[in-house]
mmCIF file of C-alpha atoms in Angstrom:
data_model
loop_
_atom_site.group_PDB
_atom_site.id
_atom_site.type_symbol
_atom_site.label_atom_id
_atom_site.label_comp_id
_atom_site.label_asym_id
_atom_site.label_seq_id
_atom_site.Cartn_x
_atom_site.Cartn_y
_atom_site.Cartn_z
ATOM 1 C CA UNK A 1 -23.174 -88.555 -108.340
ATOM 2 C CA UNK A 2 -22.949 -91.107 -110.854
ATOM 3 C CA UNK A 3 -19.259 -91.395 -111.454
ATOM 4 C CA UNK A 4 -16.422 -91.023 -109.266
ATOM 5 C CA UNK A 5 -14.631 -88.267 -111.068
ATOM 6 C CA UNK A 6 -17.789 -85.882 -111.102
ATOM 7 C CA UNK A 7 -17.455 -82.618 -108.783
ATOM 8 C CA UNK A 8 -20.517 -82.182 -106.222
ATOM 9 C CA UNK A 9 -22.928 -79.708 -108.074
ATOM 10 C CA UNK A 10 -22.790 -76.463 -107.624
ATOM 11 C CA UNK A 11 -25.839 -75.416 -104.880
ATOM 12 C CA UNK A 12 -29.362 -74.441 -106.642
ATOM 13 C CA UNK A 13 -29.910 -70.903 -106.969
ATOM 14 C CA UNK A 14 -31.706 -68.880 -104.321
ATOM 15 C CA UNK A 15 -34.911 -68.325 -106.077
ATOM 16 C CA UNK A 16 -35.510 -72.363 -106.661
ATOM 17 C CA UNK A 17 -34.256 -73.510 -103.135
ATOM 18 C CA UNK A 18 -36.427 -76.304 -101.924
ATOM 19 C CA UNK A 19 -34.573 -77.492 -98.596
ATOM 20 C CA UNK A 20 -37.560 -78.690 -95.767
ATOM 21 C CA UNK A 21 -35.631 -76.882 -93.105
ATOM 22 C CA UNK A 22 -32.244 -75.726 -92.042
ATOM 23 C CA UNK A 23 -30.823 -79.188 -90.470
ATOM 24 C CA UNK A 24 -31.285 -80.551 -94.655
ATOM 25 C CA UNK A 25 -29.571 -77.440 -95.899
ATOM 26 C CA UNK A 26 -26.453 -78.138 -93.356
ATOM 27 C CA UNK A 27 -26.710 -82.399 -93.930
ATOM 28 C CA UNK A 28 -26.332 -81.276 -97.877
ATOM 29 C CA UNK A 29 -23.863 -78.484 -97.935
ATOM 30 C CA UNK A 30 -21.773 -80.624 -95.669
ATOM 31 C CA UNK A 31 -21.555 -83.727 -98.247
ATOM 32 C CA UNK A 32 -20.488 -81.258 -100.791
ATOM 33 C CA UNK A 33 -17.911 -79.182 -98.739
ATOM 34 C CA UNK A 34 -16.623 -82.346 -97.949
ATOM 35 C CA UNK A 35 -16.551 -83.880 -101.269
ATOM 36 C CA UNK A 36 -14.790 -80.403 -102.316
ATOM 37 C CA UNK A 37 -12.239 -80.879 -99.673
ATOM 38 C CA UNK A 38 -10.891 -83.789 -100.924
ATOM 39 C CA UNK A 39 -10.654 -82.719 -104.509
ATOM 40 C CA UNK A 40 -9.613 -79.944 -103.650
ATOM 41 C CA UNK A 41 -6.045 -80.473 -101.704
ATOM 42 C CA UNK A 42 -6.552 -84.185 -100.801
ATOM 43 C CA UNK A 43 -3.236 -86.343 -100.795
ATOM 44 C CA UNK A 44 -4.075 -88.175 -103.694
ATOM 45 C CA UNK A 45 -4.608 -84.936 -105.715
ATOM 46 C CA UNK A 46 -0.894 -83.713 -104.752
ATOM 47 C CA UNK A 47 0.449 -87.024 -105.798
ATOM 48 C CA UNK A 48 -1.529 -86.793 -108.958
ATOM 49 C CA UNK A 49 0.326 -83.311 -109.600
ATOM 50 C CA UNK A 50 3.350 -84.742 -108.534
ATOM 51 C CA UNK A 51 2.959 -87.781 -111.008
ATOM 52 C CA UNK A 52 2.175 -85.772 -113.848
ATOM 53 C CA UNK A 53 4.877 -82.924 -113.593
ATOM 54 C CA UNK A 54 7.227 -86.322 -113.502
ATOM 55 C CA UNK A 55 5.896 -86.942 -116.872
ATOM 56 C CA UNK A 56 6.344 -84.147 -118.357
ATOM 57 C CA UNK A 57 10.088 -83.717 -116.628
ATOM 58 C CA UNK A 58 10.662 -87.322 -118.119
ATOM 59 C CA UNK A 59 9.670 -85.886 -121.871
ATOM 60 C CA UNK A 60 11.688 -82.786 -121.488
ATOM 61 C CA UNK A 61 15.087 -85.095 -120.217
ATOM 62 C CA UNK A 62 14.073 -87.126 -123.924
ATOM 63 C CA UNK A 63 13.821 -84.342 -125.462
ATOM 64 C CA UNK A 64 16.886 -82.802 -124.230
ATOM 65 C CA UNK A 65 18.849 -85.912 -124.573
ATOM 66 C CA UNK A 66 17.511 -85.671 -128.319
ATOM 67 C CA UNK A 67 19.110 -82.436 -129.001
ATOM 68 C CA UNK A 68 22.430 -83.156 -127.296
ATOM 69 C CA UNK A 69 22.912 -86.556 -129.399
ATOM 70 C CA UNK A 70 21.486 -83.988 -132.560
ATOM 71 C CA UNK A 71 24.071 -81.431 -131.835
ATOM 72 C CA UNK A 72 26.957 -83.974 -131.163
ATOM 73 C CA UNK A 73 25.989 -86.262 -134.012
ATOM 74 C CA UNK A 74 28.401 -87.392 -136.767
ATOM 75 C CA UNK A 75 26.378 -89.591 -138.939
ATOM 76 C CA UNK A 76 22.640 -90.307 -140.508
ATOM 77 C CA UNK A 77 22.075 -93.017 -137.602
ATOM 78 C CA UNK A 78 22.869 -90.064 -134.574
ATOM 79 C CA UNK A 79 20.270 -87.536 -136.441
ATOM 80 C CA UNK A 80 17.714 -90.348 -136.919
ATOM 81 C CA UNK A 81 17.999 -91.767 -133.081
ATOM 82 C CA UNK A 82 18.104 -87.677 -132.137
ATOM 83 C CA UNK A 83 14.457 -87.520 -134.002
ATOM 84 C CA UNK A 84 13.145 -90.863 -131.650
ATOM 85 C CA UNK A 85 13.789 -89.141 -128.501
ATOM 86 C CA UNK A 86 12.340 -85.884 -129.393
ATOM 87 C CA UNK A 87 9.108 -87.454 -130.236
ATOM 88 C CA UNK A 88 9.248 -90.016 -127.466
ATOM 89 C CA UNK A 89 9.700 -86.930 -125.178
ATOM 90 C CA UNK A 90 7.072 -84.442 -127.291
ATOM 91 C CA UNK A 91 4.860 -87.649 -126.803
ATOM 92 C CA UNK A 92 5.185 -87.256 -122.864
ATOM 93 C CA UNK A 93 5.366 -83.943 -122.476
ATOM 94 C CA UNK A 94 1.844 -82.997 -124.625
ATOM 95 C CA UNK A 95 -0.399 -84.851 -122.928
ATOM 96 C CA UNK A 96 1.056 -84.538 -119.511
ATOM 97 C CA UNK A 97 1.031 -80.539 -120.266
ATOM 98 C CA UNK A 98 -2.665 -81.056 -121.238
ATOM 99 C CA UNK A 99 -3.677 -82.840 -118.268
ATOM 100 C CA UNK A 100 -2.242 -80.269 -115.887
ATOM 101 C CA UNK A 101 -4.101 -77.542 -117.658
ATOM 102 C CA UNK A 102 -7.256 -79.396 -117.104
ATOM 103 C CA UNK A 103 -6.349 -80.189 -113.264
ATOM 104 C CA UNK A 104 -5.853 -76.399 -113.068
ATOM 105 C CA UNK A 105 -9.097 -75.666 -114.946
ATOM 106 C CA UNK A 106 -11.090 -77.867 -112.583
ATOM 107 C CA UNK A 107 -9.396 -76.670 -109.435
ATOM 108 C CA UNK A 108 -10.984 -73.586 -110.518
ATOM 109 C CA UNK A 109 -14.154 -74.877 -110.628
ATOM 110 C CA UNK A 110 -13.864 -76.648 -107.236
ATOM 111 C CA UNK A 111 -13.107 -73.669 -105.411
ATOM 112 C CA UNK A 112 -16.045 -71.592 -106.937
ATOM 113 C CA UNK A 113 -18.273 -74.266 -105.577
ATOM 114 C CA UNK A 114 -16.381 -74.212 -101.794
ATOM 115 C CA UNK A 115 -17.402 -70.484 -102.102
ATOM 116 C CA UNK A 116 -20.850 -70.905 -103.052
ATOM 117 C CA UNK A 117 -21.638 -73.910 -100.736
ATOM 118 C CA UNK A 118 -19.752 -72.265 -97.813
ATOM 119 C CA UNK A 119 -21.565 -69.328 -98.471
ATOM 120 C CA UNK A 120 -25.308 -70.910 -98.176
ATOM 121 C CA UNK A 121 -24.569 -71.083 -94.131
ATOM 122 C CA UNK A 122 -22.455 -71.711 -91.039
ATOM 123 C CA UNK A 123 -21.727 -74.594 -89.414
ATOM 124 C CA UNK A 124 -18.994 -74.409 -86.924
ATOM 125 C CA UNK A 125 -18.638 -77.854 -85.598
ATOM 126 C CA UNK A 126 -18.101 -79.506 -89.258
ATOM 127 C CA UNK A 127 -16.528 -76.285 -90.677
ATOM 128 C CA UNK A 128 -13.753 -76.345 -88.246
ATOM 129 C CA UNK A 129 -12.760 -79.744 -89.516
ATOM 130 C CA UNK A 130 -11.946 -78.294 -93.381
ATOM 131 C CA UNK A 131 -8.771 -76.184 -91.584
ATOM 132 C CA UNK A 132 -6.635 -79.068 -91.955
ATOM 133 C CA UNK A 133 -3.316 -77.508 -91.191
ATOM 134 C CA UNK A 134 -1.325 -80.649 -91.201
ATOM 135 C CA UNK A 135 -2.646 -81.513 -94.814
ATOM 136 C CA UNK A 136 -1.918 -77.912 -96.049
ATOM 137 C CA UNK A 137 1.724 -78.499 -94.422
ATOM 138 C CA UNK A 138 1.876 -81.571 -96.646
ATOM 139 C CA UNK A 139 1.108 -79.297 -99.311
ATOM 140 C CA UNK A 140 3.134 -76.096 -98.424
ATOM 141 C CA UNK A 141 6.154 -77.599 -97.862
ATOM 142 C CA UNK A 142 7.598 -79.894 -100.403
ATOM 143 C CA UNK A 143 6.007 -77.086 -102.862
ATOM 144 C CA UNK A 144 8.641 -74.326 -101.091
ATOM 145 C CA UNK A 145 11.502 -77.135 -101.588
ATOM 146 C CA UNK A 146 10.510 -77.538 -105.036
ATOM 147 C CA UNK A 147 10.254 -73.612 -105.907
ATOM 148 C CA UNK A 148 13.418 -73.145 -104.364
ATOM 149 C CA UNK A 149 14.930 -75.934 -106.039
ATOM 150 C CA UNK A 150 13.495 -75.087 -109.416
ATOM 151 C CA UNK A 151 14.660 -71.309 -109.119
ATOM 152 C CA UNK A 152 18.182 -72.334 -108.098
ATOM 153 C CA UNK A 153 18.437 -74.490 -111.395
ATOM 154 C CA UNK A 154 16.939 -71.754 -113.762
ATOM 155 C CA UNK A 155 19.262 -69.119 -113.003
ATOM 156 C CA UNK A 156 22.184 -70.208 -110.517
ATOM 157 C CA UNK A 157 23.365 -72.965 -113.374
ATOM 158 C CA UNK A 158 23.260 -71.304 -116.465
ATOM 159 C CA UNK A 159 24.990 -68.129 -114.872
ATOM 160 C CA UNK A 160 27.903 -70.103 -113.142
ATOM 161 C CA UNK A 161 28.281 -72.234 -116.795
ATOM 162 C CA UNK A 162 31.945 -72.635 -118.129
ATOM 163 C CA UNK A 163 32.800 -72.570 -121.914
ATOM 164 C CA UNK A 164 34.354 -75.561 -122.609
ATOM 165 C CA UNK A 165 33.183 -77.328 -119.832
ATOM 166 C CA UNK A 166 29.593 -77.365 -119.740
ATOM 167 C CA UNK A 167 27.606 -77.843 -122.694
ATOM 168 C CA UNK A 168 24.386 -75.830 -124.011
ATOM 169 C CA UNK A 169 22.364 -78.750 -123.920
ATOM 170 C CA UNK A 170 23.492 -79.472 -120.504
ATOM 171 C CA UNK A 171 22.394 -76.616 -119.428
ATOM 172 C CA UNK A 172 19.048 -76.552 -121.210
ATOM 173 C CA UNK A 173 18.302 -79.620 -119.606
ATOM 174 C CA UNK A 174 18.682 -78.335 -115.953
ATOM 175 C CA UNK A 175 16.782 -74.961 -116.749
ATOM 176 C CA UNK A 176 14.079 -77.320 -118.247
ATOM 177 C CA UNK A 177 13.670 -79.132 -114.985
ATOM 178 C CA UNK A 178 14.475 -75.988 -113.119
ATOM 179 C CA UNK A 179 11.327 -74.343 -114.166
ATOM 180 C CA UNK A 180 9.257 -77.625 -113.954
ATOM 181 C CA UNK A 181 10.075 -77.971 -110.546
ATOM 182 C CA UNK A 182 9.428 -74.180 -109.594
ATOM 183 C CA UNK A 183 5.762 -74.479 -111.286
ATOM 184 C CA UNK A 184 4.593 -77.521 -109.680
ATOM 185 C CA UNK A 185 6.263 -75.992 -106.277
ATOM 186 C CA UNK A 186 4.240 -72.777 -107.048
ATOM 187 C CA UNK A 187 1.005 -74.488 -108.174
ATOM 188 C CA UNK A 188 1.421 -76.402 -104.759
ATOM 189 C CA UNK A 189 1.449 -73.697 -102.940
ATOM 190 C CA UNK A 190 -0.940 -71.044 -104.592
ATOM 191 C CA UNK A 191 -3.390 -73.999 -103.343
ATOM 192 C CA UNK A 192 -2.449 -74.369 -100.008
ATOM 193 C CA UNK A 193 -2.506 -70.865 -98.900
ATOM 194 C CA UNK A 194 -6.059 -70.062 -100.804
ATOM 195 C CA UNK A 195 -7.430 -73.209 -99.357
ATOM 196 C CA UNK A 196 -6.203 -72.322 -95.768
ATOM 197 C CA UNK A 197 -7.594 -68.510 -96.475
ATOM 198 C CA UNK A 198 -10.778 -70.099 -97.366
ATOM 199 C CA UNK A 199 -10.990 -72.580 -94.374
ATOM 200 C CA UNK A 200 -10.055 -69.724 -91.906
ATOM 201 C CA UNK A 201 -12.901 -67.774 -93.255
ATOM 202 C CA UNK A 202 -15.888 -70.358 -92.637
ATOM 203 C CA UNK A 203 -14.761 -69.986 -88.903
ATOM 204 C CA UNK A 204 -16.124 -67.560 -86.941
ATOM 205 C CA UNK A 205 -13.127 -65.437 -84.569
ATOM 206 C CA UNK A 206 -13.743 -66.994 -81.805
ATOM 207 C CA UNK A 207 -13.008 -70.660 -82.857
ATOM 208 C CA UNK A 208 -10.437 -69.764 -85.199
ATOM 209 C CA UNK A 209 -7.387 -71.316 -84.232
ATOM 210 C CA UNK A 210 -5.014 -68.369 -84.586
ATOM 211 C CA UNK A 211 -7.768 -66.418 -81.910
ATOM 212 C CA UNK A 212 -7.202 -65.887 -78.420
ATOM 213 C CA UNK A 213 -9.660 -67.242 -76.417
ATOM 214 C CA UNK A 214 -12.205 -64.332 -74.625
ATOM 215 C CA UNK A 215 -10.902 -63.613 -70.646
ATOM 216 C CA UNK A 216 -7.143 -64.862 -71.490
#
């Protein structure tokens, strides 16, 4: 691969397969599944979705901010500092939003390639090692905190709002964030349960690890 950012290709089709024997076939597929692995529900690509959805939170609290100084403005100066924040927070939250579309886009494409490599052979030993429940823990469950979190906001705050007390761009705010945090938390863990489905699947029943063993 020629730059760090480039996904493993995907394997050669089956009509233009040149591998010398079987042990080649396993050394290759096993560079790519593991490759795949990492970009697939590594640490660094959870902190990467974690750094991004703070982006875009960041340019929805401008934004917000923006339309509560609009609403409450008196003068020509509140309108005109209203119209900075909303771009400053349009500015974060475009190419944030963009960037998380492509992540999504190219998780796709990782995980047809996990298929199509995984489906080339078995290899116990090494496939055994692409379970990884502690990582998919990591994964699983900040993202339930976060859905939870993120559905409280969106419906628990603007039903239990006051007249007179809380304000509607208060409350836009926190449904804002509320349904930032419940996609990331549900992006989160829509991965970690088809990547653990996938890993369990390269295992054959007796190794898996939710298998009793034969005799017991």
């Amino acid at each position: 691969m020629s730059r760090r950012d480039q996904l493993p290709p995907p394997p050669p089709p089956e009509g233009s397969r040149a591998w010398p024997h079987r042990y080649a076939l396993l050394a290759d597929r096993a560079r790519a599944l593991e490759e795949l692995h990492r970009r697939s529900i590594g640490v660094s690509v959870l902190a990467g979705l974690w750094a991004l959805a703070g982006g875009f939170a960041a340019g929805w609290v401008l934004f917000a901010v923006a339309l509560r100084v609009y609403v409450e403005g008196v003068d020509p100066l509140s309108v005109l500092f209203a119209g900075v924040l909303a771009v400053l927070g349009v500015g974060f939250m475009v190419p944030t939003g963009l960037l998380i579309g492509f992540g999504l886009a190219r998780d796709g494409r990782v995980r047809r390639r996990l298929r199509a490599w995984s489906a080339l052979d078995a290899d116990p030993p090494r496939d055994a090692a692409y379970v990884t429940p502690g990582l998919g823990l990591t994964w699983l469950l900040p993202s339930f905190v976060l859905c939870a979190c993120g559905l409280w906001l969106s419906f628990v705050v603007p039903a239990t709002a006051r007249r007179g007390e809380d304000t509607l761009p208060g409350v836009v705010l926190l449904m804002g964030l509320g349904a930032i945090a419940w996609l990331t938390g549900l992006i989160g863990t829509a991965k970690a349960v088809a990547h653990y489905r996938w890993a369990l699947r390269l295992l054959p029943r007796a190794v898996r690890p939710d298998a009793a063993a034969p005799g017991h």
